[in-house]
XYZ file of C-alpha atoms in Angstrom:
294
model
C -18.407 -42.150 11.438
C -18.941 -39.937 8.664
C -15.652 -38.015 7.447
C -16.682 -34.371 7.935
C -17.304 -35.795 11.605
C -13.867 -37.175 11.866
C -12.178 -34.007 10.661
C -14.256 -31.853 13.173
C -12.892 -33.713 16.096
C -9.856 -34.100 14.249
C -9.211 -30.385 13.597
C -10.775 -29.642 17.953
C -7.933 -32.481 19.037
C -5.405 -30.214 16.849
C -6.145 -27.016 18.650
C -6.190 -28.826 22.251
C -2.359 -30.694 21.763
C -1.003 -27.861 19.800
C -2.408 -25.152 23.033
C -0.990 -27.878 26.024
C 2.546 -27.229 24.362
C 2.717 -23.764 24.021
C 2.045 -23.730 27.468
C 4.970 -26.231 28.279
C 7.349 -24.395 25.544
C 6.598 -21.174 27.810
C 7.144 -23.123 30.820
C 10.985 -24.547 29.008
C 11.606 -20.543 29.587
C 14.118 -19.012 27.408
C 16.664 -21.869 26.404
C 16.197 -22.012 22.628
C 16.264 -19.341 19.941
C 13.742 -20.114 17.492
C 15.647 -22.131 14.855
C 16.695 -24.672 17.477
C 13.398 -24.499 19.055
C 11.958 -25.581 15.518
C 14.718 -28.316 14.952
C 14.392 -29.332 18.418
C 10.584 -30.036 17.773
C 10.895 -31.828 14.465
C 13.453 -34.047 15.669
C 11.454 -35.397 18.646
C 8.176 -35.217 15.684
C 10.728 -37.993 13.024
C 11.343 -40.231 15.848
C 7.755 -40.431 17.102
C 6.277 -40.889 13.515
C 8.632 -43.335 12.235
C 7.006 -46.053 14.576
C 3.950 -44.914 14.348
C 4.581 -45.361 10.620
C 5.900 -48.962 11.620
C 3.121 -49.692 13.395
C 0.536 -48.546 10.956
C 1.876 -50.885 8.261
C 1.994 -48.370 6.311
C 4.817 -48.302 3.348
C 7.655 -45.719 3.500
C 7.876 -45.184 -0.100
C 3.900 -45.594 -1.417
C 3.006 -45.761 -4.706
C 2.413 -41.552 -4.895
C 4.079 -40.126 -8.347
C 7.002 -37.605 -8.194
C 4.988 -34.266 -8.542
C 3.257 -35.855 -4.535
C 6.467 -36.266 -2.887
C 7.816 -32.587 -4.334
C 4.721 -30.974 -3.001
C 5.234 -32.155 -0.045
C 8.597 -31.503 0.169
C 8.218 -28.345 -0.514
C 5.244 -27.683 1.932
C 7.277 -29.077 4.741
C 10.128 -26.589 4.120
C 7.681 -23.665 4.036
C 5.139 -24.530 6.491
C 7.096 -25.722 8.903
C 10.888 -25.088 8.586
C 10.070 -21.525 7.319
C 6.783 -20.547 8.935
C 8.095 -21.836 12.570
C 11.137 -19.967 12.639
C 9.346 -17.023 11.736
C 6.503 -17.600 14.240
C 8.987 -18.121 16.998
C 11.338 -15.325 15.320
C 7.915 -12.715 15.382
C 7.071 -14.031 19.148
C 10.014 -12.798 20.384
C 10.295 -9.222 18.920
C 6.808 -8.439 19.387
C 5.430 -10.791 22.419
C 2.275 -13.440 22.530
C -0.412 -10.595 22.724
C 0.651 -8.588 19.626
C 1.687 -12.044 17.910
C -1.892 -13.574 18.484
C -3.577 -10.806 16.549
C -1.283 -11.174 13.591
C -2.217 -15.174 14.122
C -5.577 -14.233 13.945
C -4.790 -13.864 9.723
C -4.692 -17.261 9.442
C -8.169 -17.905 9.478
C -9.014 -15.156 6.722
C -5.980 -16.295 4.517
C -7.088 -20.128 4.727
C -10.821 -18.933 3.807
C -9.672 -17.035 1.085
C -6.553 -19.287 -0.206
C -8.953 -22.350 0.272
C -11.860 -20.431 -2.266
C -9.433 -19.334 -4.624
C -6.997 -22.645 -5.379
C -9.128 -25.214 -3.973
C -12.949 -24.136 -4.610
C -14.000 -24.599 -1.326
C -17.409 -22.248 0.154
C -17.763 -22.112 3.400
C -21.286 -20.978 3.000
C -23.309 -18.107 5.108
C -22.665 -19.948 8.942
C -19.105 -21.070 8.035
C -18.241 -17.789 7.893
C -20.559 -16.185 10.974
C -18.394 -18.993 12.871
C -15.234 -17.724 11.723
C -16.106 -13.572 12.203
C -16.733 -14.686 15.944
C -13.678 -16.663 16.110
C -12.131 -14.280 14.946
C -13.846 -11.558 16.982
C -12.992 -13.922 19.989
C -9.121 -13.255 19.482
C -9.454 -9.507 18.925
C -11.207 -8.888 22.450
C -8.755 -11.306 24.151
C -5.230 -9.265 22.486
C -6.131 -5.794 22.486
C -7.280 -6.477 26.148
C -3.983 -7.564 27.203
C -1.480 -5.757 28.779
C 0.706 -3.156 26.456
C 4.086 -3.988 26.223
C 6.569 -0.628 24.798
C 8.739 -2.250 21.791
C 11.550 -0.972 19.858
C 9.537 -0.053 16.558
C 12.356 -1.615 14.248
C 11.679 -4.512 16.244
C 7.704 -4.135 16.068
C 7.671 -3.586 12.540
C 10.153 -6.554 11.985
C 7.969 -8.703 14.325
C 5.209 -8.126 12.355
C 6.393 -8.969 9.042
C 8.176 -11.891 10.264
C 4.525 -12.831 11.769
C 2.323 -12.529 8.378
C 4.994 -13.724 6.600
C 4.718 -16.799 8.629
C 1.233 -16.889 8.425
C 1.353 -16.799 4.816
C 3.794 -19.252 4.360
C 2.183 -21.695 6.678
C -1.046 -21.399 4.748
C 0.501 -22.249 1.191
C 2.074 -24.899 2.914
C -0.716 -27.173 3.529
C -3.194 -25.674 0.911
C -0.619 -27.126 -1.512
C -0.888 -30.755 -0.435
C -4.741 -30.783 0.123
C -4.913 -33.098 -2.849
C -2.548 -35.195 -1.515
C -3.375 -35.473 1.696
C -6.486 -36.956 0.239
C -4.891 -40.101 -1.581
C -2.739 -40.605 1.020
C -2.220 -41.695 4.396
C -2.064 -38.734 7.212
C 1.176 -40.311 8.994
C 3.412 -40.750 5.949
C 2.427 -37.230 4.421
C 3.263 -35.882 8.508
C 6.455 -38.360 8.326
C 7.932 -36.816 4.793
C 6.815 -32.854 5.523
C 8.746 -33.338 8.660
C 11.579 -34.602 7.555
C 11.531 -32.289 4.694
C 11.886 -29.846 7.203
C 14.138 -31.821 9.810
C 16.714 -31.369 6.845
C 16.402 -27.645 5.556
C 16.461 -26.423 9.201
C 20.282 -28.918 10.032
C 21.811 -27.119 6.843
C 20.709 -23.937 7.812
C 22.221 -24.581 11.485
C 25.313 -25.744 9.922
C 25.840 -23.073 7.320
C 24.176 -20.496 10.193
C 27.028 -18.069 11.585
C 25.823 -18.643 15.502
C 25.872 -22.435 14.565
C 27.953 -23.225 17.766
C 25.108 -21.226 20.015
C 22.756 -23.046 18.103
C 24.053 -26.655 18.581
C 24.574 -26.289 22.775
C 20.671 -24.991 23.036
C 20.211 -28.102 21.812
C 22.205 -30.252 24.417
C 20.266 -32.094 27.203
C 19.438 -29.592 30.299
C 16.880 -29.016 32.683
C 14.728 -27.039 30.569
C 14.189 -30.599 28.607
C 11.582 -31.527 31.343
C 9.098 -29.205 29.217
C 10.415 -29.326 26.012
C 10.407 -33.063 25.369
C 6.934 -33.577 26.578
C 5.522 -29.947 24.734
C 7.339 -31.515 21.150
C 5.494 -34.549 21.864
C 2.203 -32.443 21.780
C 3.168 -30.972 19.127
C 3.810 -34.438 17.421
C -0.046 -35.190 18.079
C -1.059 -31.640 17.138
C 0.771 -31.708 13.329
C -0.857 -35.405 13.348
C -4.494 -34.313 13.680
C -3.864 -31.243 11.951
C -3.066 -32.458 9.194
C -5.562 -35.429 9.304
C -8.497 -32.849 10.035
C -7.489 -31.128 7.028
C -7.682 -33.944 4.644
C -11.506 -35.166 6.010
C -12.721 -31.808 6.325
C -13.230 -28.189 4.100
C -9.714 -26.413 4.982
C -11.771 -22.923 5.705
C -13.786 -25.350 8.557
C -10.480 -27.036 9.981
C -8.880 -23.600 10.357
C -11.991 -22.165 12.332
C -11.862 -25.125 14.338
C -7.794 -24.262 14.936
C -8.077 -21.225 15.691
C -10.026 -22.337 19.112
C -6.344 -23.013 20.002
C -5.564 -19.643 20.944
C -8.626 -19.636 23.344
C -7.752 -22.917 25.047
C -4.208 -21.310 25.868
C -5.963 -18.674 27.706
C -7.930 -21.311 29.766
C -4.943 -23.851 30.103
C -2.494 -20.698 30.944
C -4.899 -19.995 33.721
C -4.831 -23.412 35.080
C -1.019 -24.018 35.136
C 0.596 -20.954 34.584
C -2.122 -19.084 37.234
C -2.781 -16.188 35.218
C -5.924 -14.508 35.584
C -9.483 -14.924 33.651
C -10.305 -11.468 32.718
C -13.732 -9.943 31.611
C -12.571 -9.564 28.135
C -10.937 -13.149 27.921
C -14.334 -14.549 29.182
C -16.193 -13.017 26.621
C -13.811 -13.882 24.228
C -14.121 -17.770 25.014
C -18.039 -17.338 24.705
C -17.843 -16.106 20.803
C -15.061 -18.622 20.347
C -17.014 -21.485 20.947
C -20.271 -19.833 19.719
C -18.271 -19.615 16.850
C -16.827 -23.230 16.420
C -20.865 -24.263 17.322
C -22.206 -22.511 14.285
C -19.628 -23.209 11.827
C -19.835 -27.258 12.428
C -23.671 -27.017 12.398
């Protein structure tokens, strides 16, 4: 199977793992603020990959120079222990309807980081596929109900939002060369851990760190939060690995799709209804993701 084939389905299997958790991290309600949500979800990421690392044969300390294992350092504590929080922190000030059209600069931000540091040209369909992706998201927000928010807290929500964005996207456009001299698991194993660590000291040296440390003791809210960080294991896995065998501007369309399969999967489990507009907005999605990976 032919690489750009591999990250395709890589990059679809992404957007389906990473949409089944949100669902079960909305079902875990309310128990975690975001920064113990985030370390919650990296923890139960280390102590799936280290096996999977084990079992892989793969070496924990490869022969990748210094400058490798500082990038991706460094793009673990951004794009994950940074971006995360601030996802989580932006969710929660402004709500999932607001927060999905600020998601919705991801896709741009990749297109454009991707043709600026990395050369990449999604040519004249790659970026038809991405305008209806991105059209897709539009109709299925501003269609959603209107919530009233404080506007310190909308404002705040939304730069907490594109800064996450932002910082999520120079995050993995920063290892793109190494992610392609190196295997997918360790790169996921290091970032993570990167991460695992920034986000304990900032627990420890965090002023609420008591409040912090019982959201993470065991309770019932577990029964969704164990099983959603093991998506998200799977979903940082083949995130990753799509964007090492594919262009980043085509893995990011094909991520994106995530925010569509939420809609579909929320009406399943959560039984929330399939609007007009959402309906519509599935159709250019996947219109979309067809013409891009033609």
């Amino acid at each position: 199977m032919q690489n750009q084939t591999l990250g395709i389905i890589f990059s679809l299997s992404a957007a389906f793992f990473w949409s089944t958790s949100v669902i079960m991290y909305r079902k875990s309600g309310d128990g975690f603020s975001p920064l113990s949500l985030n370390f919650f979800k990296s923890l139960i990421a280390i102590i799936l990959l280290l096996p999977t690392l084990y079992l892989k044969e793969v070496d924990f300390i490869p022969d990748n120079s210094i400058n490798d294992w500082l990038l991706i350092i460094i793009s673990g504590i951004l794009g994950t222990a940074l971006a995360d929080s601030l996802f989580f922190s932006s969710l929660n000030r402004i709500g999932a309807s607001l927060n999905a059209i600020i998601g919705c600069s991801y896709l741009p931000c990749i297109i454009i980081f991707s043709y600026i540091f990395l050369d990449e040209a999604l040519g004249f369909k790659g970026l038809i596929g991405g305008a209806l992706v991105l059209s897709a998201l539009f109709v299925s927000t501003w269609h959603g109900k209107r919530q009233n928010i404080d506007r310190k807290d909308l404002i705040v929500g939304i730069i907490y939002g594109l800064a996450g964005i932002l910082t999520m996207v120079v995050g993995i456009i920063m290892i793109k060369g190494v992610l392609l001299r190196s295997d997918v698991v360790w790169v996921t194993l290091i970032r993570t851990g990167a991460a695992l660590l920034g986000l304990l000291v900032t627990i420890i040296l965090h002023p609420q760190r008591k409040k912090l440390w019982l959201e993470l003791q065991p309770s019932l809210i577990w029964k969704w939060a164990v099983p959603a960080s093991v998506g998200n294991y799977l979903a940082l896995l083949f995130w990753l690995a799509g964007m090492k065998y594919t262009m980043v501007s085509l893995a990011a369309i094909l991520n994106q799709l995530s925010a569509i399969l939420i809609f579909i999967l929320a009406a399943i489990f959560l039984k929330e209804k399939i609007t007009t507009a959402k309906s519509i907005a599935v159709f250019l999605a996947l219109s979309g993701a067809i013409i891009a990976t033609r």
